[in-house]
Amino acid sequence: MTERMSRLRNYIVDHKHFALRQSQDVFNNIDISTYRDKNLSHAMRVAKRFELFLSKEVPVFLPEERIAFTRTLPALPPVLSEEEFDSIRATGKYIHEKGFVTNIAPDYQKIMSKGLYALIDEVKTRLSNAKKQDKEFYEIELITLNAIVDFALRYKEEALKQGYLDIYQDLCVVPFYAPKTFKQALQFLRIIHFCIWVEGEYHVILGRFDQMMYPYLKKDLDNGVLTNETALEVLEDFFISCNKDTDLYPGLQQGDNGQSIMLGGYDENGIDTYNLLSELCIKASYELKVIDPKINLRVNKTTPKERLLFASKLTTIGLGFPQYSNDDIVIPGLIKLGYDKADAHNYCVAACWEFIIPGVGMETVNISAMSYVICANNAINKYGESCKNIDELTSAVEQEVKEYTKVLLDEVYDIYLVPAPFMSLMFDGCIEEAKDISLGNKYNNYGQHGFGLGNAVDSISCFNHFVNETKEISAKDYLDVLQKDFAGNDEFRNKLVNYTEKFGNGIDNIDAIASRLLKAHSDACLAYKNSRNGICRAGTGSANCYVVSSTRNDYTASADGRKKCDFLPANYTPSITIKTKGPLSVVKSLTKPDLSNNINGGPATFEFTASSVNSDTGVEKLALLVENFIKLGGHQLQLNVINKSELIKAQQNPEAYRNLIVRVWGWSGYFVELDKCYQDQVILRADYSL
Amino acid sequence: MSYGTVFDIKEFSIYDGDGMRATVFLKGCPLRCKWCHNPEGFDINPEVMVKVANCLHCGKCRTTSCAVLSNSKCIGCGDCVNLCPQNLRSISGKKYSDTELIELLNGYEIFFNNDGGITFSGGEPLLQYEFLSDVLDGVKGKSMIETSAYAKSDVFKKIVNKLSKVYIDFKVFDSNKHIFYTGVDNAIIKTNLRLLQDLGKPFIVRIPLINDVNDDFDNLLNTAKFVKGGNLVGVELLPYNTLAPAKYPMYGKVFTENFSKPEKILTNVFTDNGIPVKVL
C-alpha cells in the first residue's frame, strides 16, 4: 500500500471525514410536502425526493483522495408515511422490510457504457414517442438524470476550485460521457452507487466487478496509462470510497450494507473468467483491511491451487473474506430453478449469500426465514409419542417443514415495493417498456432461508435414541423435561449434549435426516407461486435469526439438549454447542445433501483461531479445505479467523480496537460497532473454533 | 486382533504433516518431559478429565457407586461423566480394536488425495507398537509418525518401514541433561536416529525450545551436527508453549516447573550447517 493510500485509509477508519458532513439542521426546515404530496405518484415522489436531496448535497473532498463523492447528509424521511404503508398493507399487499427495492444487483454497464448525456437523449426520444400512460415514466427518469447531471457539474466546478485537478479531469468526462479510462470508470461507478443509496434503495450489490471493469483496466494497461502497481492504487481508492458513508446506509447493524463483489467464475463454455483485476481485488482487500467491499470468489473443481492459496492468505487476516461459491453446484441449481443458462453462468451474490443475476432480477431473496428447530419441536410435541423410529420422526418433521413454509410464504404473496426510477435504468427492459423495476423483471422469485437445521436433526436423533432405542425415558417424560427447560434434569441433558450421533459428525444415517429436511424445504418452496409468477428458492442462511432465537418465546428447549433461548448456529453449520469430531467430519456431513436444491445460498462456516492458521502451512491447509469442500459438492463456504482473547479485550476497551473486524453473518463489521448480542455470539463461536 | 488406547483424534491437523490429515494421539508415554503440555498422554489407561475451573463443588459427581468412593484409584469407568450439572467431566482415552480404528480412519480417505493421510502421535505412539503396526497395515493414505524414538530398535525399524515420513523429537543432546529433563537416557534415541538416517526415510527433527534448557548455542550445534545426514528434510523448532500447564489440573496433576520461551532463537546454527529450519 502506498503512503498516500495508508493516510486515506486511516482518515476514513478514524471517521475524520465526518467533520465534512453538514449539520442535521439542513433538513430541519425542509418542506417534505413537496415530495409527500398525495397527488403525486409514488415514482414521482421518489424522483422529487431524489432531486431535493441532491440539491442540498455539497461537494466535498477528502485529503489526497482521487475518487470523489462523499455523502454529507443523512437520508430524508421516506416517500410514504407510515399511515400510507399501513393502508397499502390493508389492501393485502406485503411490505418487505423498509418497503424499498433492496438486495438486487444492477447492471451498471447499462448506464456506464452510454454516459448520462446520451441516456438523457434516449429518454427524451422515448418520451416523445411514448404512449400517454408511459409518458410519466420518462418524465420521472429525466428529473432523476438531470438532478445527477446538475450535482455532478457542481462537483466538477468545486474540484477545480479546490485544486483536485485529477478528479476535475475525470469529472470532465464522467458521468456525462462513457468513461475512457479505468479510473474514470471507477469514478462513474462511485457516482452511480452514491445515487442509488440516495434514491432510497439499500443493500446495493456491486456484482461481478472484475468482469465489468476489466476491459477498462486492460485498455489502460495496453496503452501504458497504468501499470499493475498504479492500477492497484486506483482500485484501492475505489475500495476506500465504499467505506465512506456506510454508517448512513440502512441495515440491521453497521456493515450490513450489501456492498458485495463477486470475482471469477466459469462461463457457458467452461472458460475461466478470473482475470488480473480479480487478483488485484483480493490484493487490495488484503492490504486495506476494511469491511467493504465484501469479497466473494467463484470456484469449481478445476480452480488452480495457486488461486486458492492466494485467496486463503486473505482469509488469514480475519476479515471473513473471501466467501467461496461453487460453480459446479450453483449453476446447475439455478438452471434447475428455471434460470436461462447464460444468466445462471452470470450469477453474483446478493448482500450476503444469495445467488442472483445482475440486471435481470427483481427478486426478494430474504423474504422470510423458516426455522427447522421450531418444526422439530412442533413435530416432536405432536407426534413424538407415536413415532417408533427415525424414519417416522423425520417424516413428521418434514411435514411440519412443508406446512410452516407454506404458512410463511402465504403471508408474502403479493409484494409492494417503492418505485426506483434510477435503479430501473439498470435492469432488463425497464427503459424500453416504461416499467419500473419495483413492478418486477425477468426473474421475480423469492428466497426463503431455513436455519437451525443441525439442532432439528440432532433433536430427531436424540429423541429416537433415548425413547425408541435405549428406552431410557418415555416420550411423555421427555416432552415433560423439555417443557420444564431441563430444570432438575442436568444429568439427562448432559447425556443429550454428549451423545455423538449428530449432524456434523459425518454419520450417514444422521446426515440423511438433514438431506430429507432440506429437500422438504426446497419442495415446499418450489410448490409455491407468488403474485408475479415467481417461485421461492430454499436457502441455508440464517441472517440475524440465530440471535433473534435467543429472544423469542417460541424457541423452547429442543430435544438435542438446547435450552430455551440458547443461540442457534449461523448459516449452514452444525449445532453451535456440539463438539464435532472436527472439520473433516463436518465437511462430510455438510456436503452429503444435494445442495443444488437449496440454492438460495447460505454458507458452510468454519472458524479458526488466528494462531493456528497464520503461517504458510496454515494457508496451504485452508486452501486444501476449500478444494475438498468444493470437490465434495459444497455450495458455499465461509472461513473465519478469530481471536477470542482479543474479542474480549475489545468488548472491555472498544476505543483500542476500532480496527478489529469480524464476520457477523453474511457480512463483516467492526466488532466494537456491533450490538452486544452480536458480539457475544461471535465470542461464543470462538469457543468452538480450531 | 490387537487393541490400543487413543486419547484424541484431531481432524484437519495443520502442523502434523502433508496434505489433508488427521492425527491420532495414542495414550501412554515412557518419557516425562518436564515441559510436556499433554499430561493426558502420560498414562496408558483411560482417565477422567475435569474442567475444574468451572466446578461448582456441588458434589454430584461423588454420587456414583464407583471405586473412587472407597478411596481406590479412578479406573476411568466414566460413571460420573453425566452427573456434573456443568458437563465438565469427560473420559480421556478410548479403547479401539485395530479393525475399528482402521475403519474409522479410512473414513477420511476421500480427503487424502496424493499427500494426505494419518499421523500417529502421542504420548509415545511406539509404546503401543503392536497395535500401531496392525493399524498401519490397514490404514489408507500416507502415514506418518511423531515420536520420541524411545523404543527398541527392531520395533522402531519395523514401524518406520511402514511410514512415508517421520517426525522425530530431539530434545536435548547431553545425555545427563536428557535424563534430568525427560526421565530417560537418550542413547537409544540417538541410535534410532542413526538408524532412520540409514533407512533413507524422509524425516524432520523437532526440538521443543526452552529458555535455559536447550536453547543455547552448544546444544543446538551438537544437535545440528548429529541429526544431519540421511534423508533429513529439515528441523522444526517449537518454542515453549506457555499454556503447557493448562491441562494439568484437569487430570488432577500439578505443574511445578517454571519454564519460559527462549529469548532468542538461534536458527542460524542450523542454516549455517545447511539444514533448513522452521520455527512453529
Tab-separated table of N, CA and C in Angstrom, chain A residues 372-429:
chain	number	residue	atom	x	y	z
A	372	TYR	N	-36.086	-24.609	11.230
A	372	TYR	CA	-36.169	-26.061	11.359
A	372	TYR	C	-36.382	-26.471	12.824
A	373	VAL	N	-35.838	-25.684	13.734
A	373	VAL	CA	-35.948	-26.045	15.153
A	373	VAL	C	-37.395	-26.003	15.601
A	374	ILE	N	-38.086	-24.935	15.193
A	374	ILE	CA	-39.496	-24.830	15.570
A	374	ILE	C	-40.268	-26.008	14.981
A	375	CYS	N	-39.945	-26.378	13.755
A	375	CYS	CA	-40.630	-27.519	13.130
A	375	CYS	C	-40.357	-28.810	13.894
A	376	ALA	N	-39.106	-29.004	14.270
A	376	ALA	CA	-38.769	-30.225	15.007
A	376	ALA	C	-39.487	-30.239	16.354
A	377	ASN	N	-39.486	-29.115	17.031
A	377	ASN	CA	-40.167	-29.047	18.327
A	377	ASN	C	-41.658	-29.348	18.176
A	378	ASN	N	-42.286	-28.733	17.180
A	378	ASN	CA	-43.724	-28.965	16.969
A	378	ASN	C	-43.998	-30.421	16.661
A	379	ALA	N	-43.185	-30.986	15.756
A	379	ALA	CA	-43.423	-32.365	15.353
A	379	ALA	C	-43.235	-33.318	16.535
A	380	ILE	N	-42.196	-33.098	17.295
A	380	ILE	CA	-41.928	-33.994	18.428
A	380	ILE	C	-43.023	-33.845	19.491
A	381	ASN	N	-43.473	-32.639	19.686
A	381	ASN	CA	-44.572	-32.421	20.626
A	381	ASN	C	-45.831	-33.151	20.196
A	382	LYS	N	-46.131	-33.038	18.906
A	382	LYS	CA	-47.400	-33.588	18.421
A	382	LYS	C	-47.325	-35.102	18.220
A	383	TYR	N	-46.210	-35.549	17.651
A	383	TYR	CA	-46.169	-36.948	17.205
A	383	TYR	C	-45.094	-37.804	17.888
A	384	GLY	N	-44.321	-37.176	18.775
A	384	GLY	CA	-43.209	-37.886	19.404
A	384	GLY	C	-43.633	-39.195	20.049
A	385	GLU	N	-44.812	-39.203	20.666
A	385	GLU	CA	-45.238	-40.404	21.382
A	385	GLU	C	-45.622	-41.542	20.441
A	386	SER	N	-46.011	-41.196	19.229
A	386	SER	CA	-46.455	-42.264	18.324
A	386	SER	C	-45.373	-42.705	17.331
A	387	CYS	N	-44.298	-41.908	17.177
A	387	CYS	CA	-43.255	-42.277	16.213
A	387	CYS	C	-42.340	-43.339	16.796
A	388	LYS	N	-42.147	-44.413	16.033
A	388	LYS	CA	-41.401	-45.543	16.586
A	388	LYS	C	-39.941	-45.593	16.132
A	389	ASN	N	-39.574	-44.784	15.163
A	389	ASN	CA	-38.189	-44.841	14.682
A	389	ASN	C	-37.798	-43.518	14.018
A	390	ILE	N	-36.556	-43.457	13.591
A	390	ILE	CA	-36.023	-42.234	12.989
A	390	ILE	C	-36.826	-41.844	11.760
A	391	ASP	N	-37.193	-42.828	10.970
A	391	ASP	CA	-37.912	-42.535	9.731
A	391	ASP	C	-39.235	-41.855	10.024
A	392	GLU	N	-39.967	-42.368	10.991
A	392	GLU	CA	-41.270	-41.776	11.311
A	392	GLU	C	-41.108	-40.380	11.896
A	393	LEU	N	-40.119	-40.229	12.739
A	393	LEU	CA	-39.870	-38.903	13.319
A	393	LEU	C	-39.510	-37.900	12.225
A	394	THR	N	-38.635	-38.343	11.312
A	394	THR	CA	-38.198	-37.439	10.244
A	394	THR	C	-39.378	-37.057	9.363
A	395	SER	N	-40.229	-38.036	9.071
A	395	SER	CA	-41.412	-37.745	8.253
A	395	SER	C	-42.297	-36.700	8.929
A	396	ALA	N	-42.427	-36.824	10.227
A	396	ALA	CA	-43.261	-35.869	10.962
A	396	ALA	C	-42.674	-34.462	10.864
A	397	VAL	N	-41.350	-34.366	10.979
A	397	VAL	CA	-40.719	-33.042	10.892
A	397	VAL	C	-40.803	-32.511	9.458
A	398	GLU	N	-40.625	-33.397	8.485
A	398	GLU	CA	-40.748	-32.983	7.071
A	398	GLU	C	-42.114	-32.326	6.842
A	399	GLN	N	-43.148	-32.978	7.375
A	399	GLN	CA	-44.497	-32.458	7.201
A	399	GLN	C	-44.631	-31.068	7.821
A	400	GLU	N	-44.067	-30.908	9.011
A	400	GLU	CA	-44.096	-29.593	9.674
A	400	GLU	C	-43.375	-28.541	8.834
A	401	VAL	N	-42.226	-28.947	8.274
A	401	VAL	CA	-41.437	-28.015	7.458
A	401	VAL	C	-42.280	-27.548	6.270
A	402	LYS	N	-42.956	-28.490	5.636
A	402	LYS	CA	-43.763	-28.136	4.464
A	402	LYS	C	-44.901	-27.197	4.835
A	403	GLU	N	-45.559	-27.508	5.932
A	403	GLU	CA	-46.700	-26.675	6.340
A	403	GLU	C	-46.250	-25.283	6.768
A	404	TYR	N	-45.186	-25.249	7.558
A	404	TYR	CA	-44.690	-23.977	8.083
A	404	TYR	C	-44.189	-23.089	6.935
A	405	THR	N	-43.497	-23.703	5.975
A	405	THR	CA	-43.001	-22.949	4.819
A	405	THR	C	-44.164	-22.297	4.082
A	406	LYS	N	-45.232	-23.055	3.891
A	406	LYS	CA	-46.393	-22.533	3.161
A	406	LYS	C	-47.041	-21.388	3.937
A	407	VAL	N	-47.181	-21.579	5.241
A	407	VAL	CA	-47.785	-20.517	6.057
A	407	VAL	C	-46.983	-19.226	5.912
A	408	LEU	N	-45.671	-19.349	6.006
A	408	LEU	CA	-44.817	-18.161	5.920
A	408	LEU	C	-44.926	-17.505	4.541
A	409	LEU	N	-44.960	-18.329	3.504
A	409	LEU	CA	-44.973	-17.765	2.145
A	409	LEU	C	-46.335	-17.174	1.776
A	410	ASP	N	-47.402	-17.764	2.309
A	410	ASP	CA	-48.720	-17.218	2.003
A	410	ASP	C	-48.867	-15.786	2.527
A	411	GLU	N	-48.117	-15.469	3.570
A	411	GLU	CA	-48.191	-14.120	4.140
A	411	GLU	C	-47.586	-13.062	3.222
A	412	VAL	N	-46.768	-13.492	2.267
A	412	VAL	CA	-45.991	-12.519	1.488
A	412	VAL	C	-46.305	-12.620	-0.006
A	413	TYR	N	-47.466	-13.152	-0.302
A	413	TYR	CA	-47.834	-13.479	-1.687
A	413	TYR	C	-47.643	-12.308	-2.652
A	414	ASP	N	-48.149	-11.138	-2.263
A	414	ASP	CA	-48.220	-10.021	-3.212
A	414	ASP	C	-47.406	-8.851	-2.653
A	415	ILE	N	-46.226	-8.675	-3.164
A	415	ILE	CA	-45.316	-7.684	-2.574
A	415	ILE	C	-45.535	-6.302	-3.200
A	416	TYR	N	-45.441	-5.295	-2.365
A	416	TYR	CA	-45.413	-3.911	-2.881
A	416	TYR	C	-44.024	-3.337	-2.603
A	417	LEU	N	-43.459	-2.692	-3.620
A	417	LEU	CA	-42.155	-2.047	-3.429
A	417	LEU	C	-42.249	-0.592	-3.875
A	418	VAL	N	-41.558	0.266	-3.161
A	418	VAL	CA	-41.476	1.672	-3.548
A	418	VAL	C	-40.751	1.740	-4.900
A	419	PRO	N	-41.248	2.506	-5.851
A	419	PRO	CA	-40.587	2.583	-7.151
A	419	PRO	C	-39.137	3.055	-7.035
A	420	ALA	N	-38.342	2.702	-8.022
A	420	ALA	CA	-36.914	3.029	-8.007
A	420	ALA	C	-36.488	3.460	-9.413
A	421	PRO	N	-36.838	4.696	-9.799
A	421	PRO	CA	-36.605	5.120	-11.187
A	421	PRO	C	-35.145	5.017	-11.630
A	422	PHE	N	-34.236	5.466	-10.783
A	422	PHE	CA	-32.835	5.423	-11.208
A	422	PHE	C	-32.354	3.981	-11.345
A	423	MET	N	-32.662	3.184	-10.335
A	423	MET	CA	-32.295	1.764	-10.374
A	423	MET	C	-32.868	1.089	-11.620
A	424	SER	N	-34.064	1.487	-12.010
A	424	SER	CA	-34.731	0.857	-13.157
A	424	SER	C	-33.910	0.953	-14.437
A	425	LEU	N	-33.114	2.012	-14.549
A	425	LEU	CA	-32.316	2.198	-15.763
A	425	LEU	C	-31.288	1.087	-15.949
A	426	MET	N	-31.051	0.317	-14.891
A	426	MET	CA	-30.007	-0.711	-14.958
A	426	MET	C	-30.583	-2.126	-14.996
A	427	PHE	N	-31.864	-2.227	-15.371
A	427	PHE	CA	-32.495	-3.556	-15.447
A	427	PHE	C	-33.133	-3.799	-16.793
A	428	ASP	N	-33.131	-5.074	-17.110
A	428	ASP	CA	-33.591	-5.573	-18.399
A	428	ASP	C	-34.978	-5.038	-18.784
A	429	GLY	N	-35.037	-4.304	-19.881
A	429	GLY	CA	-36.325	-3.920	-20.459
A	429	GLY	C	-37.063	-2.782	-19.775
